[in-house]
Amino acid sequence: MAGGPAPDAQFSSGVGYVLVFNLIVGTGALALPKAFRHAGYILAIVLLLVSCFMSYVCATFVIEGMAIANAAGRSSQLKCRKKGEATKKELAAIYNIDNRVEVSSMANLFMGKYGVMILTLIMAIYLFGDLAIYTVTVPKSLMNVICDPDATANSSVVSWDDPCWSSWPTWSNRVAIYRICIAGFMIFVTPLVIIGVTRTKYLQVSTSVCRWTAFILMIILASIRLGVKGSPSIPEPVIASGFGSLFGTTVYAFMCHHSLPSLITPMSNKRHIMWGVLMVYICVLLFYVALAMTGAFAFEDIYDVYPLNFLHDAYFQTIFYKICDYFLALFPVFTITSNYPIVGCTLINNLLVFLDICEEMLAEKGITFFRSNKVASSTSEPIARKFETGEENVENKAVVDMQKEESKETEHRESSEKGSSDSDIEMTVKGKDGEESETEEERIRRKTLEQEDHVRKATLAEPPQAKPRLIRRYIVMAILLGLALLIAMLTDNVLILAEITGSYPGVGVQCVIPSLIVIFGRRYSIRELGTPVPRSSMSPFSHVFWPFAMLVWSVFTIVMVSLNFANVFE
């Protein structure tokens, strides 16, 4: 998790479970009440239960993958023992999660560079969806705070051409203010993305307090409204046409898998970790049901950014309620603005890794970018790879040392040959006073040697990858932020963005990647470590059926959501 605990940090199990709870409950919850209202509360509760279960299954897959990756770092301990000699206690210690291994490292270890390429691509698409949602949510919240708060709470009937305030000039309608807020927000966050702002401990604590205060306030205020005024209209129990928006939102609401390693690893006691995570999921489920059900029954027309309903509701007009309403309306602004640079930097890094892998694959075929073939070949030295735990791969290092020695010998031989050729030229080529004049063939040869020497000196003086890689980072950053800006300018529908992000790349991050990791991880454990994953470190869903069932479920949901987009269920 970007901005998560430091790699060497450690905390108790209780703190770890609270952090996992905070990780799951994010901005995706803000779109749940409207999705509940549009899909029917019975269908919504059933689908929320299913999404919660699927998310938990895949979370256990990630934890099992972490255990296998940690055991891979201790493979020498397994190889030192004869087959069948290690006891259950010793195996459990070898598979214990002590070192932080990110999902990308697991994909690289179990599936190779193709696995990393698939992972980074899916993660990049998902994070871009996050970025687009953030780029819309903050300006939309600011626009509603700036404009007339007495406007109707039904966002679907508020026209973009409606005036922000009746006394303002005609050009200053809601869409103009919204787009001005987009421009101001992007001007503010772009430098933060460029410098790579990270989340400090104090910022993390403050955003967590802000988030929990806001969520609890929303549940309390909606319950008060229900108790005093009752429900304006009872929602339908089942609305099939709302399946797509509901499913994408529920998947988005239970997203946490890519950041689990940063929270699970520092926990001091990981005994019964699977049951502890299950309790967290049950608490999140109950919290989501309380938030979404109170909102769906308390308001007939619901904003896709749920806190805005309290700002525009005529019931909450006292000073205390007004303070609470403006706090709720600005709550997404505070939390999302602090997350935006982190998500932006993570997205850029994922795309750059993806481009590096693609460039490496093309370089194997003789195709290179950002550098010439000569410069690329002269600067490409093998790099000793290290496991995520910091244990160095001795075999790779030995190969690297041998290759370095060979390259030095080759350079020495080339330099000696060049020296002899240069001396020959100096002896042959004379000035105007010399006995012999330089022939055309000798002149061409001398020019060629001078050019090669110039390229070699330029290569040694300045690494050719430095500037192009920095330029490439800025180009990728400009394209991504520009696309997010364009999407925000064209639409302010947070629900449809959450639906698309959750239904397509979200399914990949939540189900596909963890399932592939556990499938290939178990094979890796048997093939490379010589033992299956011990029961204490294995997911409760240890049968081979479960990961493949998750993959089938992913395909089914994507098909269903696509059919819903095509209005098949209407």
PDB file of N, CA and C in Angstrom, residues 404-462:
ATOM      1  N   LYS A 404      31.132  -9.939 -16.235  1.00  0.00           N
ATOM      2  CA  LYS A 404      31.864  -8.679 -16.134  1.00  0.00           C
ATOM      3  C   LYS A 404      33.337  -8.868 -16.494  1.00  0.00           C
ATOM      4  N   GLU A 405      33.921  -9.993 -16.004  1.00  0.00           N
ATOM      5  CA  GLU A 405      35.321 -10.253 -16.332  1.00  0.00           C
ATOM      6  C   GLU A 405      35.506 -10.446 -17.831  1.00  0.00           C
ATOM      7  N   GLU A 406      34.562 -11.188 -18.443  1.00  0.00           N
ATOM      8  CA  GLU A 406      34.649 -11.395 -19.884  1.00  0.00           C
ATOM      9  C   GLU A 406      34.531 -10.075 -20.636  1.00  0.00           C
ATOM     10  N   SER A 407      33.607  -9.212 -20.172  1.00  0.00           N
ATOM     11  CA  SER A 407      33.441  -7.926 -20.852  1.00  0.00           C
ATOM     12  C   SER A 407      34.680  -7.060 -20.706  1.00  0.00           C
ATOM     13  N   LYS A 408      35.354  -7.145 -19.511  1.00  0.00           N
ATOM     14  CA  LYS A 408      36.579  -6.371 -19.328  1.00  0.00           C
ATOM     15  C   LYS A 408      37.683  -6.856 -20.261  1.00  0.00           C
ATOM     16  N   GLU A 409      37.796  -8.192 -20.381  1.00  0.00           N
ATOM     17  CA  GLU A 409      38.803  -8.731 -21.285  1.00  0.00           C
ATOM     18  C   GLU A 409      38.530  -8.308 -22.726  1.00  0.00           C
ATOM     19  N   THR A 410      37.250  -8.321 -23.103  1.00  0.00           N
ATOM     20  CA  THR A 410      36.893  -7.908 -24.463  1.00  0.00           C
ATOM     21  C   THR A 410      37.236  -6.448 -24.698  1.00  0.00           C
ATOM     22  N   GLU A 411      36.921  -5.592 -23.702  1.00  0.00           N
ATOM     23  CA  GLU A 411      37.234  -4.175 -23.841  1.00  0.00           C
ATOM     24  C   GLU A 411      38.744  -3.957 -23.939  1.00  0.00           C
ATOM     25  N   HIS A 412      39.500  -4.718 -23.126  1.00  0.00           N
ATOM     26  CA  HIS A 412      40.962  -4.576 -23.171  1.00  0.00           C
ATOM     27  C   HIS A 412      41.507  -4.982 -24.532  1.00  0.00           C
ATOM     28  N   ARG A 413      40.960  -6.084 -25.069  1.00  0.00           N
ATOM     29  CA  ARG A 413      41.409  -6.553 -26.372  1.00  0.00           C
ATOM     30  C   ARG A 413      41.056  -5.545 -27.458  1.00  0.00           C
ATOM     31  N   GLU A 414      39.834  -4.984 -27.377  1.00  0.00           N
ATOM     32  CA  GLU A 414      39.424  -3.997 -28.378  1.00  0.00           C
ATOM     33  C   GLU A 414      40.278  -2.741 -28.291  1.00  0.00           C
ATOM     34  N   SER A 415      40.587  -2.326 -27.047  1.00  0.00           N
ATOM     35  CA  SER A 415      41.391  -1.112 -26.896  1.00  0.00           C
ATOM     36  C   SER A 415      42.804  -1.309 -27.430  1.00  0.00           C
ATOM     37  N   SER A 416      43.358  -2.523 -27.207  1.00  0.00           N
ATOM     38  CA  SER A 416      44.702  -2.782 -27.733  1.00  0.00           C
ATOM     39  C   SER A 416      44.693  -2.802 -29.252  1.00  0.00           C
ATOM     40  N   GLU A 417      43.622  -3.415 -29.819  1.00  0.00           N
ATOM     41  CA  GLU A 417      43.520  -3.424 -31.276  1.00  0.00           C
ATOM     42  C   GLU A 417      43.352  -2.014 -31.819  1.00  0.00           C
ATOM     43  N   LYS A 418      42.556  -1.223 -31.101  1.00  0.00           N
ATOM     44  CA  LYS A 418      42.343   0.153 -31.547  1.00  0.00           C
ATOM     45  C   LYS A 418      43.639   0.953 -31.454  1.00  0.00           C
ATOM     46  N   GLY A 419      44.415   0.683 -30.362  1.00  0.00           N
ATOM     47  CA  GLY A 419      45.672   1.400 -30.214  1.00  0.00           C
ATOM     48  C   GLY A 419      46.638   1.092 -31.341  1.00  0.00           C
ATOM     49  N   SER A 420      46.694  -0.181 -31.712  1.00  0.00           N
ATOM     50  CA  SER A 420      47.596  -0.549 -32.800  1.00  0.00           C
ATOM     51  C   SER A 420      47.131   0.046 -34.119  1.00  0.00           C
ATOM     52  N   SER A 421      45.795   0.048 -34.315  1.00  0.00           N
ATOM     53  CA  SER A 421      45.285   0.618 -35.569  1.00  0.00           C
ATOM     54  C   SER A 421      45.527   2.115 -35.617  1.00  0.00           C
ATOM     55  N   ASP A 422      45.378   2.781 -34.445  1.00  0.00           N
ATOM     56  CA  ASP A 422      45.635   4.218 -34.416  1.00  0.00           C
ATOM     57  C   ASP A 422      47.103   4.526 -34.714  1.00  0.00           C
ATOM     58  N   SER A 423      48.002   3.690 -34.167  1.00  0.00           N
ATOM     59  CA  SER A 423      49.427   3.922 -34.429  1.00  0.00           C
ATOM     60  C   SER A 423      49.755   3.706 -35.893  1.00  0.00           C
ATOM     61  N   ASP A 424      49.082   2.709 -36.505  1.00  0.00           N
ATOM     62  CA  ASP A 424      49.301   2.482 -37.932  1.00  0.00           C
ATOM     63  C   ASP A 424      48.873   3.692 -38.743  1.00  0.00           C
ATOM     64  N   ILE A 425      47.731   4.264 -38.331  1.00  0.00           N
ATOM     65  CA  ILE A 425      47.239   5.428 -39.068  1.00  0.00           C
ATOM     66  C   ILE A 425      48.195   6.601 -38.910  1.00  0.00           C
ATOM     67  N   GLU A 426      48.683   6.772 -37.654  1.00  0.00           N
ATOM     68  CA  GLU A 426      49.598   7.881 -37.427  1.00  0.00           C
ATOM     69  C   GLU A 426      50.883   7.721 -38.235  1.00  0.00           C
ATOM     70  N   MET A 427      51.336   6.484 -38.385  1.00  0.00           N
ATOM     71  CA  MET A 427      52.552   6.253 -39.166  1.00  0.00           C
ATOM     72  C   MET A 427      52.298   6.455 -40.648  1.00  0.00           C
ATOM     73  N   THR A 428      51.059   6.128 -41.064  1.00  0.00           N
ATOM     74  CA  THR A 428      50.763   6.203 -42.492  1.00  0.00           C
ATOM     75  C   THR A 428      50.402   7.613 -42.916  1.00  0.00           C
ATOM     76  N   VAL A 429      49.601   8.267 -42.069  1.00  0.00           N
ATOM     77  CA  VAL A 429      49.103   9.583 -42.439  1.00  0.00           C
ATOM     78  C   VAL A 429      50.151  10.631 -42.107  1.00  0.00           C
ATOM     79  N   LYS A 430      50.520  11.375 -43.031  1.00  0.00           N
ATOM     80  CA  LYS A 430      51.506  12.436 -42.856  1.00  0.00           C
ATOM     81  C   LYS A 430      50.854  13.775 -43.141  1.00  0.00           C
ATOM     82  N   GLY A 431      51.494  14.793 -42.686  1.00  0.00           N
ATOM     83  CA  GLY A 431      51.004  16.133 -42.965  1.00  0.00           C
ATOM     84  C   GLY A 431      51.440  16.570 -44.340  1.00  0.00           C
ATOM     85  N   LYS A 432      51.396  17.867 -44.535  1.00  0.00           N
ATOM     86  CA  LYS A 432      51.774  18.404 -45.832  1.00  0.00           C
ATOM     87  C   LYS A 432      53.246  18.180 -46.116  1.00  0.00           C
ATOM     88  N   ASP A 433      54.036  18.134 -45.018  1.00  0.00           N
ATOM     89  CA  ASP A 433      55.472  17.955 -45.205  1.00  0.00           C
ATOM     90  C   ASP A 433      55.865  16.493 -45.275  1.00  0.00           C
ATOM     91  N   GLY A 434      54.934  15.558 -45.088  1.00  0.00           N
ATOM     92  CA  GLY A 434      55.255  14.140 -45.069  1.00  0.00           C
ATOM     93  C   GLY A 434      55.528  13.609 -46.451  1.00  0.00           C
ATOM     94  N   GLU A 435      56.063  12.360 -46.416  1.00  0.00           N
ATOM     95  CA  GLU A 435      56.404  11.741 -47.676  1.00  0.00           C
ATOM     96  C   GLU A 435      55.188  11.154 -48.364  1.00  0.00           C
ATOM     97  N   GLU A 436      54.196  10.662 -47.534  1.00  0.00           N
ATOM     98  CA  GLU A 436      53.036  10.015 -48.125  1.00  0.00           C
ATOM     99  C   GLU A 436      51.790  10.831 -47.800  1.00  0.00           C
ATOM    100  N   SER A 437      50.860  10.835 -48.677  1.00  0.00           N
ATOM    101  CA  SER A 437      49.572  11.490 -48.444  1.00  0.00           C
ATOM    102  C   SER A 437      48.533  10.429 -48.077  1.00  0.00           C
ATOM    103  N   GLU A 438      47.493  10.845 -47.321  1.00  0.00           N
ATOM    104  CA  GLU A 438      46.457   9.925 -46.849  1.00  0.00           C
ATOM    105  C   GLU A 438      45.553   9.525 -48.007  1.00  0.00           C
ATOM    106  N   THR A 439      45.386   8.228 -48.182  1.00  0.00           N
ATOM    107  CA  THR A 439      44.508   7.747 -49.243  1.00  0.00           C
ATOM    108  C   THR A 439      43.054   7.869 -48.815  1.00  0.00           C
ATOM    109  N   GLU A 440      42.121   7.717 -49.757  1.00  0.00           N
ATOM    110  CA  GLU A 440      40.686   7.810 -49.468  1.00  0.00           C
ATOM    111  C   GLU A 440      40.248   6.697 -48.526  1.00  0.00           C
ATOM    112  N   GLU A 441      40.751   5.496 -48.743  1.00  0.00           N
ATOM    113  CA  GLU A 441      40.381   4.360 -47.889  1.00  0.00           C
ATOM    114  C   GLU A 441      40.853   4.571 -46.459  1.00  0.00           C
ATOM    115  N   GLU A 442      42.069   5.092 -46.309  1.00  0.00           N
ATOM    116  CA  GLU A 442      42.591   5.338 -44.969  1.00  0.00           C
ATOM    117  C   GLU A 442      41.839   6.464 -44.274  1.00  0.00           C
ATOM    118  N   ARG A 443      41.438   7.466 -45.038  1.00  0.00           N
ATOM    119  CA  ARG A 443      40.675   8.569 -44.439  1.00  0.00           C
ATOM    120  C   ARG A 443      39.326   8.085 -43.914  1.00  0.00           C
ATOM    121  N   ILE A 444      38.642   7.233 -44.677  1.00  0.00           N
ATOM    122  CA  ILE A 444      37.355   6.689 -44.232  1.00  0.00           C
ATOM    123  C   ILE A 444      37.535   5.853 -42.968  1.00  0.00           C
ATOM    124  N   ARG A 445      38.619   5.059 -42.947  1.00  0.00           N
ATOM    125  CA  ARG A 445      38.878   4.234 -41.777  1.00  0.00           C
ATOM    126  C   ARG A 445      39.148   5.094 -40.549  1.00  0.00           C
ATOM    127  N   ARG A 446      39.913   6.188 -40.738  1.00  0.00           N
ATOM    128  CA  ARG A 446      40.205   7.074 -39.614  1.00  0.00           C
ATOM    129  C   ARG A 446      38.935   7.746 -39.090  1.00  0.00           C
ATOM    130  N   LYS A 447      38.060   8.193 -39.984  1.00  0.00           N
ATOM    131  CA  LYS A 447      36.799   8.817 -39.574  1.00  0.00           C
ATOM    132  C   LYS A 447      35.922   7.834 -38.798  1.00  0.00           C
ATOM    133  N   THR A 448      35.904   6.589 -39.265  1.00  0.00           N
ATOM    134  CA  THR A 448      35.100   5.574 -38.582  1.00  0.00           C
ATOM    135  C   THR A 448      35.600   5.339 -37.165  1.00  0.00           C
ATOM    136  N   LEU A 449      36.923   5.240 -37.022  1.00  0.00           N
ATOM    137  CA  LEU A 449      37.497   5.046 -35.693  1.00  0.00           C
ATOM    138  C   LEU A 449      37.222   6.240 -34.782  1.00  0.00           C
ATOM    139  N   GLU A 450      37.276   7.435 -35.341  1.00  0.00           N
ATOM    140  CA  GLU A 450      36.991   8.632 -34.547  1.00  0.00           C
ATOM    141  C   GLU A 450      35.536   8.650 -34.080  1.00  0.00           C
ATOM    142  N   GLN A 451      34.611   8.259 -34.952  1.00  0.00           N
ATOM    143  CA  GLN A 451      33.200   8.218 -34.571  1.00  0.00           C
ATOM    144  C   GLN A 451      32.953   7.180 -33.479  1.00  0.00           C
ATOM    145  N   GLU A 452      33.571   5.998 -33.628  1.00  0.00           N
ATOM    146  CA  GLU A 452      33.404   4.969 -32.607  1.00  0.00           C
ATOM    147  C   GLU A 452      33.973   5.431 -31.270  1.00  0.00           C
ATOM    148  N   ASP A 453      35.122   6.113 -31.330  1.00  0.00           N
ATOM    149  CA  ASP A 453      35.720   6.620 -30.101  1.00  0.00           C
ATOM    150  C   ASP A 453      34.835   7.685 -29.464  1.00  0.00           C
ATOM    151  N   HIS A 454      34.206   8.516 -30.287  1.00  0.00           N
ATOM    152  CA  HIS A 454      33.297   9.547 -29.773  1.00  0.00           C
ATOM    153  C   HIS A 454      32.083   8.922 -29.085  1.00  0.00           C
ATOM    154  N   VAL A 455      31.525   7.883 -29.711  1.00  0.00           N
ATOM    155  CA  VAL A 455      30.374   7.197 -29.114  1.00  0.00           C
ATOM    156  C   VAL A 455      30.760   6.553 -27.789  1.00  0.00           C
ATOM    157  N   ARG A 456      31.969   5.948 -27.751  1.00  0.00           N
ATOM    158  CA  ARG A 456      32.412   5.288 -26.524  1.00  0.00           C
ATOM    159  C   ARG A 456      32.615   6.307 -25.400  1.00  0.00           C
ATOM    160  N   LYS A 457      33.216   7.444 -25.727  1.00  0.00           N
ATOM    161  CA  LYS A 457      33.428   8.472 -24.703  1.00  0.00           C
ATOM    162  C   LYS A 457      32.106   9.059 -24.216  1.00  0.00           C
ATOM    163  N   ALA A 458      31.183   9.274 -25.140  1.00  0.00           N
ATOM    164  CA  ALA A 458      29.873   9.806 -24.750  1.00  0.00           C
ATOM    165  C   ALA A 458      29.126   8.824 -23.866  1.00  0.00           C
ATOM    166  N   THR A 459      29.295   7.545 -24.169  1.00  0.00           N
ATOM    167  CA  THR A 459      28.633   6.523 -23.369  1.00  0.00           C
ATOM    168  C   THR A 459      29.178   6.494 -21.950  1.00  0.00           C
ATOM    169  N   LEU A 460      30.516   6.608 -21.829  1.00  0.00           N
ATOM    170  CA  LEU A 460      31.122   6.578 -20.505  1.00  0.00           C
ATOM    171  C   LEU A 460      30.833   7.854 -19.727  1.00  0.00           C
ATOM    172  N   ALA A 461      30.713   8.974 -20.428  1.00  0.00           N
ATOM    173  CA  ALA A 461      30.523  10.249 -19.737  1.00  0.00           C
ATOM    174  C   ALA A 461      29.111  10.412 -19.209  1.00  0.00           C
ATOM    175  N   GLU A 462      28.103   9.947 -19.948  1.00  0.00           N
ATOM    176  CA  GLU A 462      26.711  10.187 -19.558  1.00  0.00           C
ATOM    177  C   GLU A 462      25.864   8.975 -19.927  1.00  0.00           C
TER     178      GLU A 462
END
